[in-house]
């Protein structure tokens, strides 16, 4: 069965600190996708990144970077020089193709609440 | 605004009443998903439409829940005889169809409908 674990429930940092959010996943499939979403206080889930199981290259987008390691089934997210606006709940998610209906439903972790203090 | 929209944003109802939520996906997206998110948890998959066909339902979707997507455009989620345990955020997401491709497409989420059953 698919499972996503975000062991850090809450993290609090001071502005400009770097912070890493951990994500560990379980799947029996060889083809899958991993995602990170941000949920600010307004509630809307905002897509951040998609990574497929065959691409282990790390990715950097501005202050955001992602480290995907299949050997440890981890897909960690680092925010460099954090800002107050980064305060949100961050969700890691896993998707496999369901042959029963073709859906690519997302299985989410419980999320990590990040608070960046000024 | 060409994103996913949901209506209403908030709904307060008394136990036993029926409620209906609406989701308007991004116009070119033919896949539509419903998720439920309770406090402190990640979203959980409820059901999925490919155009107008409902192709997958989670065991979380009891007989009191019904979803439709007539004409493959907007979707409605109805909950009959609401219970206090139905109190949650109901999220709708849409995506492009990845069939025939080797990739998955990210899901774009609406702002959600927060249901409170008193």
PDB file of C-alpha atoms in Angstrom:
ATOM      1  CA  UNK A   1       0.000   0.000   0.000  1.00  0.00           C
ATOM      2  CA  UNK A   2       1.106   3.540  -0.626  1.00  0.00           C
ATOM      3  CA  UNK A   3       2.101   5.631   2.337  1.00  0.00           C
ATOM      4  CA  UNK A   4       3.730   9.013   2.878  1.00  0.00           C
ATOM      5  CA  UNK A   5       5.295   9.933   6.178  1.00  0.00           C
ATOM      6  CA  UNK A   6       6.180  13.452   7.212  1.00  0.00           C
ATOM      7  CA  UNK A   7       7.670  12.925  10.627  1.00  0.00           C
ATOM      8  CA  UNK A   8       7.994  16.624  11.457  1.00  0.00           C
ATOM      9  CA  UNK A   9       4.618  17.898  12.629  1.00  0.00           C
ATOM     10  CA  UNK A  10       5.713  21.467  13.263  1.00  0.00           C
ATOM     11  CA  UNK A  11       8.893  23.429  12.638  1.00  0.00           C
ATOM     12  CA  UNK A  12       9.620  26.950  13.807  1.00  0.00           C
ATOM     13  CA  UNK A  13      12.546  28.970  12.462  1.00  0.00           C
ATOM     14  CA  UNK A  14      13.715  32.543  12.428  1.00  0.00           C
ATOM     15  CA  UNK A  15      13.716  34.434   9.160  1.00  0.00           C
ATOM     16  CA  UNK A  16      16.748  33.795   6.929  1.00  0.00           C
ATOM     17  CA  UNK A  17      17.402  30.382   8.415  1.00  0.00           C
ATOM     18  CA  UNK A  18      17.500  27.382   6.089  1.00  0.00           C
ATOM     19  CA  UNK A  19      14.963  24.662   6.803  1.00  0.00           C
ATOM     20  CA  UNK A  20      14.507  21.124   5.473  1.00  0.00           C
ATOM     21  CA  UNK A  21      11.179  19.328   5.448  1.00  0.00           C
ATOM     22  CA  UNK A  22      11.433  15.548   5.394  1.00  0.00           C
ATOM     23  CA  UNK A  23       9.285  13.144   3.386  1.00  0.00           C
ATOM     24  CA  UNK A  24       9.552   9.362   3.316  1.00  0.00           C
ATOM     25  CA  UNK A  25       7.309   7.267   1.104  1.00  0.00           C
ATOM     26  CA  UNK A  26       6.345   3.639   0.601  1.00  0.00           C
ATOM     27  CA  UNK A  27       5.205   2.100  -2.635  1.00  0.00           C
ATOM     28  CA  UNK A  28       5.414  -1.246  -4.377  1.00  0.00           C
ATOM     29  CA  UNK A  29       5.214   0.281  -7.825  1.00  0.00           C
ATOM     30  CA  UNK A  30       8.245   1.119  -9.930  1.00  0.00           C
ATOM     31  CA  UNK A  31       6.487   3.982 -11.693  1.00  0.00           C
ATOM     32  CA  UNK A  32       5.246   6.743  -9.472  1.00  0.00           C
ATOM     33  CA  UNK A  33       5.343  10.486  -9.006  1.00  0.00           C
ATOM     34  CA  UNK A  34       6.107  12.562  -5.963  1.00  0.00           C
ATOM     35  CA  UNK A  35       4.761  16.031  -5.284  1.00  0.00           C
ATOM     36  CA  UNK A  36       5.058  18.854  -2.827  1.00  0.00           C
ATOM     37  CA  UNK A  37       2.154  21.198  -2.134  1.00  0.00           C
ATOM     38  CA  UNK A  38       1.979  24.304   0.042  1.00  0.00           C
ATOM     39  CA  UNK A  39      -1.158  25.165   2.013  1.00  0.00           C
ATOM     40  CA  UNK A  40      -1.049  28.749   3.340  1.00  0.00           C
ATOM     41  CA  UNK A  41      -3.502  29.920   6.004  1.00  0.00           C
ATOM     42  CA  UNK A  42      -6.008  30.755   3.274  1.00  0.00           C
ATOM     43  CA  UNK A  43      -6.404  27.004   2.755  1.00  0.00           C
ATOM     44  CA  UNK A  44      -5.786  26.542  -0.953  1.00  0.00           C
ATOM     45  CA  UNK A  45      -3.254  23.873  -1.892  1.00  0.00           C
ATOM     46  CA  UNK A  46      -0.555  25.278  -4.150  1.00  0.00           C
ATOM     47  CA  UNK A  47       1.449  22.946  -6.372  1.00  0.00           C
ATOM     48  CA  UNK A  48       5.221  23.318  -5.944  1.00  0.00           C
ATOM     49  CA  UNK A  49       6.930  20.437  -7.732  1.00  0.00           C
ATOM     50  CA  UNK A  50       6.435  17.079  -9.436  1.00  0.00           C
ATOM     51  CA  UNK A  51       9.155  14.449  -9.700  1.00  0.00           C
ATOM     52  CA  UNK A  52       8.937  11.063 -11.405  1.00  0.00           C
ATOM     53  CA  UNK A  53      10.475   7.883 -10.060  1.00  0.00           C
ATOM     54  CA  UNK A  54      13.020   7.662 -12.852  1.00  0.00           C
ATOM     55  CA  UNK A  55      14.499  11.088 -12.346  1.00  0.00           C
ATOM     56  CA  UNK A  56      16.698  11.376  -9.293  1.00  0.00           C
ATOM     57  CA  UNK A  57      18.223  14.693 -10.242  1.00  0.00           C
ATOM     58  CA  UNK A  58      17.901  17.274  -7.537  1.00  0.00           C
ATOM     59  CA  UNK A  59      16.015  20.393  -8.480  1.00  0.00           C
ATOM     60  CA  UNK A  60      16.411  23.996  -7.474  1.00  0.00           C
ATOM     61  CA  UNK A  61      13.894  26.739  -8.012  1.00  0.00           C
ATOM     62  CA  UNK A  62      14.889  30.022  -6.461  1.00  0.00           C
ATOM     63  CA  UNK A  63      15.081  29.506  -2.694  1.00  0.00           C
ATOM     64  CA  UNK A  64      13.486  26.065  -2.981  1.00  0.00           C
ATOM     65  CA  UNK A  65      15.349  22.832  -3.600  1.00  0.00           C
ATOM     66  CA  UNK A  66      14.344  19.203  -3.565  1.00  0.00           C
ATOM     67  CA  UNK A  67      16.447  16.106  -2.868  1.00  0.00           C
ATOM     68  CA  UNK A  68      15.037  12.824  -4.205  1.00  0.00           C
ATOM     69  CA  UNK A  69      16.793   9.623  -3.096  1.00  0.00           C
ATOM     70  CA  UNK A  70      15.221   6.334  -4.179  1.00  0.00           C
ATOM     71  CA  UNK A  71      17.656   4.349  -2.052  1.00  0.00           C
ATOM     72  CA  UNK A  72      16.120   5.782   1.097  1.00  0.00           C
ATOM     73  CA  UNK A  73      12.641   6.443  -0.374  1.00  0.00           C
ATOM     74  CA  UNK A  74      12.924  10.072   0.553  1.00  0.00           C
ATOM     75  CA  UNK A  75      11.955  13.313  -1.163  1.00  0.00           C
ATOM     76  CA  UNK A  76      13.082  16.161   1.054  1.00  0.00           C
ATOM     77  CA  UNK A  77      12.359  19.849   0.543  1.00  0.00           C
ATOM     78  CA  UNK A  78      14.723  22.641   1.580  1.00  0.00           C
ATOM     79  CA  UNK A  79      13.889  26.327   1.817  1.00  0.00           C
ATOM     80  CA  UNK A  80      16.988  28.521   1.841  1.00  0.00           C
ATOM     81  CA  UNK A  81      16.933  31.873   3.597  1.00  0.00           C
ATOM     82  CA  UNK A  82      13.369  31.410   4.805  1.00  0.00           C
ATOM     83  CA  UNK A  83      10.924  34.305   4.806  1.00  0.00           C
ATOM     84  CA  UNK A  84       7.779  35.004   6.814  1.00  0.00           C
ATOM     85  CA  UNK A  85       5.711  34.396   3.673  1.00  0.00           C
ATOM     86  CA  UNK A  86       6.948  30.801   3.654  1.00  0.00           C
ATOM     87  CA  UNK A  87       4.843  30.114   6.736  1.00  0.00           C
ATOM     88  CA  UNK A  88       2.360  27.427   5.727  1.00  0.00           C
ATOM     89  CA  UNK A  89       1.630  23.733   5.956  1.00  0.00           C
ATOM     90  CA  UNK A  90       3.627  21.741   3.438  1.00  0.00           C
ATOM     91  CA  UNK A  91       2.411  18.413   2.134  1.00  0.00           C
ATOM     92  CA  UNK A  92       4.342  15.692   0.382  1.00  0.00           C
ATOM     93  CA  UNK A  93       2.258  13.412  -1.838  1.00  0.00           C
ATOM     94  CA  UNK A  94       2.673  10.237  -3.862  1.00  0.00           C
ATOM     95  CA  UNK A  95       0.758   9.179  -6.940  1.00  0.00           C
ATOM     96  CA  UNK A  96       0.568   5.871  -8.706  1.00  0.00           C
ATOM     97  CA  UNK A  97      -1.504   5.027 -11.729  1.00  0.00           C
ATOM     98  CA  UNK A  98      -4.533   3.034 -10.630  1.00  0.00           C
ATOM     99  CA  UNK A  99      -5.371   0.382 -13.173  1.00  0.00           C
ATOM    100  CA  UNK A 100      -8.873  -0.009 -11.815  1.00  0.00           C
ATOM    101  CA  UNK A 101      -9.954   3.336 -13.136  1.00  0.00           C
ATOM    102  CA  UNK A 102      -6.907   5.084 -14.427  1.00  0.00           C
ATOM    103  CA  UNK A 103      -6.939   7.690 -11.696  1.00  0.00           C
ATOM    104  CA  UNK A 104      -3.717   9.169 -10.428  1.00  0.00           C
ATOM    105  CA  UNK A 105      -5.036   9.920  -6.994  1.00  0.00           C
ATOM    106  CA  UNK A 106      -2.672  11.548  -4.576  1.00  0.00           C
ATOM    107  CA  UNK A 107      -1.774  10.003  -1.245  1.00  0.00           C
ATOM    108  CA  UNK A 108      -0.724  12.779   1.112  1.00  0.00           C
ATOM    109  CA  UNK A 109       1.368  12.855   4.234  1.00  0.00           C
ATOM    110  CA  UNK A 110      -0.015  14.576   7.320  1.00  0.00           C
ATOM    111  CA  UNK A 111       1.878  17.733   6.531  1.00  0.00           C
ATOM    112  CA  UNK A 112       4.518  19.827   8.274  1.00  0.00           C
ATOM    113  CA  UNK A 113       3.503  23.182   9.652  1.00  0.00           C
ATOM    114  CA  UNK A 114       6.298  25.672   9.090  1.00  0.00           C
ATOM    115  CA  UNK A 115       6.343  28.922  11.015  1.00  0.00           C
ATOM    116  CA  UNK A 116       8.920  31.517  10.034  1.00  0.00           C
ATOM    117  CA  UNK A 117       9.292  34.202  12.669  1.00  0.00           C
ATOM    118  CA  UNK A 118      10.601  37.690  11.886  1.00  0.00           C
TER     119      UNK A 118
ATOM    120  CA  UNK B   1      -9.623  33.771 -12.798  1.00  0.00           C
ATOM    121  CA  UNK B   2      -9.047  30.508 -14.647  1.00  0.00           C
ATOM    122  CA  UNK B   3      -8.291  28.310 -11.648  1.00  0.00           C
ATOM    123  CA  UNK B   4     -10.471  25.711  -9.947  1.00  0.00           C
ATOM    124  CA  UNK B   5     -13.415  27.278  -8.161  1.00  0.00           C
ATOM    125  CA  UNK B   6     -15.639  25.854  -5.448  1.00  0.00           C
ATOM    126  CA  UNK B   7     -18.922  27.019  -4.044  1.00  0.00           C
ATOM    127  CA  UNK B   8     -19.798  27.647  -1.295  1.00  0.00           C
ATOM    128  CA  UNK B   9     -16.582  28.371   0.565  1.00  0.00           C
ATOM    129  CA  UNK B  10     -18.226  27.730   3.925  1.00  0.00           C
ATOM    130  CA  UNK B  11     -21.323  25.781   4.904  1.00  0.00           C
ATOM    131  CA  UNK B  12     -22.802  25.342   8.344  1.00  0.00           C
ATOM    132  CA  UNK B  13     -25.608  22.842   8.610  1.00  0.00           C
ATOM    133  CA  UNK B  14     -27.495  20.925  11.247  1.00  0.00           C
ATOM    134  CA  UNK B  15     -27.063  17.213  11.659  1.00  0.00           C
ATOM    135  CA  UNK B  16     -29.416  15.312   9.391  1.00  0.00           C
ATOM    136  CA  UNK B  17     -29.637  17.952   6.690  1.00  0.00           C
ATOM    137  CA  UNK B  18     -28.482  17.429   3.106  1.00  0.00           C
ATOM    138  CA  UNK B  19     -25.772  19.607   1.575  1.00  0.00           C
ATOM    139  CA  UNK B  20     -24.435  20.011  -1.947  1.00  0.00           C
ATOM    140  CA  UNK B  21     -21.117  21.452  -3.047  1.00  0.00           C
ATOM    141  CA  UNK B  22     -20.084  22.541  -6.511  1.00  0.00           C
ATOM    142  CA  UNK B  23     -16.701  22.450  -8.227  1.00  0.00           C
ATOM    143  CA  UNK B  24     -15.772  24.136 -11.505  1.00  0.00           C
ATOM    144  CA  UNK B  25     -12.493  22.737 -12.820  1.00  0.00           C
ATOM    145  CA  UNK B  26      -9.994  24.400 -15.116  1.00  0.00           C
ATOM    146  CA  UNK B  27     -11.747  24.372 -18.479  1.00  0.00           C
ATOM    147  CA  UNK B  28      -9.360  22.165 -20.446  1.00  0.00           C
ATOM    148  CA  UNK B  29      -8.964  19.607 -17.656  1.00  0.00           C
ATOM    149  CA  UNK B  30     -11.001  16.466 -18.153  1.00  0.00           C
ATOM    150  CA  UNK B  31      -9.957  14.807 -14.882  1.00  0.00           C
ATOM    151  CA  UNK B  32     -11.652  15.876 -11.676  1.00  0.00           C
ATOM    152  CA  UNK B  33     -10.992  14.673  -8.134  1.00  0.00           C
ATOM    153  CA  UNK B  34     -12.671  15.172  -4.766  1.00  0.00           C
ATOM    154  CA  UNK B  35     -10.697  14.969  -1.544  1.00  0.00           C
ATOM    155  CA  UNK B  36     -11.593  15.479   2.110  1.00  0.00           C
ATOM    156  CA  UNK B  37      -9.283  17.096   4.633  1.00  0.00           C
ATOM    157  CA  UNK B  38      -9.865  16.989   8.374  1.00  0.00           C
ATOM    158  CA  UNK B  39      -8.030  19.130  10.894  1.00  0.00           C
ATOM    159  CA  UNK B  40      -4.346  18.293  11.173  1.00  0.00           C
ATOM    160  CA  UNK B  41      -4.434  15.738   8.382  1.00  0.00           C
ATOM    161  CA  UNK B  42      -3.523  15.659   4.731  1.00  0.00           C
ATOM    162  CA  UNK B  43      -6.252  15.471   2.101  1.00  0.00           C
ATOM    163  CA  UNK B  44      -7.756  12.015   1.506  1.00  0.00           C
ATOM    164  CA  UNK B  45      -9.042  10.856  -1.854  1.00  0.00           C
ATOM    165  CA  UNK B  46     -12.804  10.445  -2.201  1.00  0.00           C
ATOM    166  CA  UNK B  47     -13.603  10.001  -5.870  1.00  0.00           C
ATOM    167  CA  UNK B  48     -12.440  10.655  -9.430  1.00  0.00           C
ATOM    168  CA  UNK B  49     -14.048  11.518 -12.761  1.00  0.00           C
ATOM    169  CA  UNK B  50     -12.682  11.114 -16.243  1.00  0.00           C
ATOM    170  CA  UNK B  51     -14.938  13.459 -18.210  1.00  0.00           C
ATOM    171  CA  UNK B  52     -18.466  12.558 -17.036  1.00  0.00           C
ATOM    172  CA  UNK B  53     -17.609   9.021 -15.913  1.00  0.00           C
ATOM    173  CA  UNK B  54     -17.025   8.368 -12.226  1.00  0.00           C
ATOM    174  CA  UNK B  55     -14.293   5.758 -12.407  1.00  0.00           C
ATOM    175  CA  UNK B  56     -13.105   5.326  -8.860  1.00  0.00           C
ATOM    176  CA  UNK B  57     -14.537   5.752  -5.391  1.00  0.00           C
ATOM    177  CA  UNK B  58     -12.786   5.469  -2.062  1.00  0.00           C
ATOM    178  CA  UNK B  59     -14.205   3.328   0.721  1.00  0.00           C
ATOM    179  CA  UNK B  60     -14.420   6.646   2.596  1.00  0.00           C
ATOM    180  CA  UNK B  61     -17.346   7.520   0.343  1.00  0.00           C
ATOM    181  CA  UNK B  62     -20.292   6.061   2.199  1.00  0.00           C
ATOM    182  CA  UNK B  63     -23.749   5.583   0.697  1.00  0.00           C
ATOM    183  CA  UNK B  64     -24.693   9.018   1.994  1.00  0.00           C
ATOM    184  CA  UNK B  65     -22.266  10.615  -0.424  1.00  0.00           C
ATOM    185  CA  UNK B  66     -22.909  10.998  -4.120  1.00  0.00           C
ATOM    186  CA  UNK B  67     -20.953  12.837  -6.773  1.00  0.00           C
ATOM    187  CA  UNK B  68     -21.845  13.741 -10.311  1.00  0.00           C
ATOM    188  CA  UNK B  69     -20.205  15.424 -13.233  1.00  0.00           C
ATOM    189  CA  UNK B  70     -22.845  15.943 -15.887  1.00  0.00           C
ATOM    190  CA  UNK B  71     -21.488  16.741 -19.335  1.00  0.00           C
ATOM    191  CA  UNK B  72     -17.958  16.434 -18.025  1.00  0.00           C
ATOM    192  CA  UNK B  73     -17.762  20.017 -16.860  1.00  0.00           C
ATOM    193  CA  UNK B  74     -18.608  21.082 -13.299  1.00  0.00           C
ATOM    194  CA  UNK B  75     -19.092  18.514 -10.550  1.00  0.00           C
ATOM    195  CA  UNK B  76     -21.324  18.321  -7.498  1.00  0.00           C
ATOM    196  CA  UNK B  77     -20.800  16.443  -4.265  1.00  0.00           C
ATOM    197  CA  UNK B  78     -23.896  15.798  -2.168  1.00  0.00           C
ATOM    198  CA  UNK B  79     -23.945  14.554   1.391  1.00  0.00           C
ATOM    199  CA  UNK B  80     -27.258  13.278   2.652  1.00  0.00           C
ATOM    200  CA  UNK B  81     -28.246  13.103   6.318  1.00  0.00           C
ATOM    201  CA  UNK B  82     -25.093  14.848   7.443  1.00  0.00           C
ATOM    202  CA  UNK B  83     -23.317  13.684  10.587  1.00  0.00           C
ATOM    203  CA  UNK B  84     -20.895  15.572  12.807  1.00  0.00           C
ATOM    204  CA  UNK B  85     -18.102  13.361  11.494  1.00  0.00           C
ATOM    205  CA  UNK B  86     -18.658  14.845   8.044  1.00  0.00           C
ATOM    206  CA  UNK B  87     -17.257  18.173   9.255  1.00  0.00           C
ATOM    207  CA  UNK B  88     -14.177  18.762   7.122  1.00  0.00           C
ATOM    208  CA  UNK B  89     -12.748  20.728   4.216  1.00  0.00           C
ATOM    209  CA  UNK B  90     -13.876  19.288   0.899  1.00  0.00           C
ATOM    210  CA  UNK B  91     -11.343  19.918  -1.839  1.00  0.00           C
ATOM    211  CA  UNK B  92     -11.769  19.614  -5.564  1.00  0.00           C
ATOM    212  CA  UNK B  93      -8.858  19.245  -7.962  1.00  0.00           C
ATOM    213  CA  UNK B  94      -8.514  18.956 -11.708  1.00  0.00           C
ATOM    214  CA  UNK B  95      -5.813  17.860 -14.092  1.00  0.00           C
ATOM    215  CA  UNK B  96      -5.080  17.068 -17.683  1.00  0.00           C
ATOM    216  CA  UNK B  97      -5.474  13.516 -18.940  1.00  0.00           C
ATOM    217  CA  UNK B  98      -2.175  11.646 -18.982  1.00  0.00           C
ATOM    218  CA  UNK B  99      -3.446   8.542 -20.786  1.00  0.00           C
ATOM    219  CA  UNK B 100      -1.321   7.843 -23.788  1.00  0.00           C
ATOM    220  CA  UNK B 101       1.602   9.656 -22.277  1.00  0.00           C
ATOM    221  CA  UNK B 102       4.362   8.455 -20.051  1.00  0.00           C
ATOM    222  CA  UNK B 103       3.835  11.200 -17.537  1.00  0.00           C
ATOM    223  CA  UNK B 104       1.553  12.286 -14.793  1.00  0.00           C
ATOM    224  CA  UNK B 105       0.081  15.739 -14.601  1.00  0.00           C
ATOM    225  CA  UNK B 106      -0.133  17.739 -11.415  1.00  0.00           C
ATOM    226  CA  UNK B 107      -3.508  18.350  -9.879  1.00  0.00           C
ATOM    227  CA  UNK B 108      -4.646  21.902  -9.325  1.00  0.00           C
ATOM    228  CA  UNK B 109      -6.773  22.439  -6.262  1.00  0.00           C
ATOM    229  CA  UNK B 110      -9.642  24.760  -5.559  1.00  0.00           C
ATOM    230  CA  UNK B 111      -9.993  26.784  -2.345  1.00  0.00           C
ATOM    231  CA  UNK B 112     -12.195  24.131  -0.755  1.00  0.00           C
ATOM    232  CA  UNK B 113     -15.593  24.124   0.938  1.00  0.00           C
ATOM    233  CA  UNK B 114     -15.412  24.027   4.714  1.00  0.00           C
ATOM    234  CA  UNK B 115     -18.368  22.090   6.120  1.00  0.00           C
ATOM    235  CA  UNK B 116     -19.393  22.366   9.749  1.00  0.00           C
ATOM    236  CA  UNK B 117     -22.135  20.049  10.970  1.00  0.00           C
ATOM    237  CA  UNK B 118     -23.661  21.139  14.281  1.00  0.00           C
TER     238      UNK B 118
END
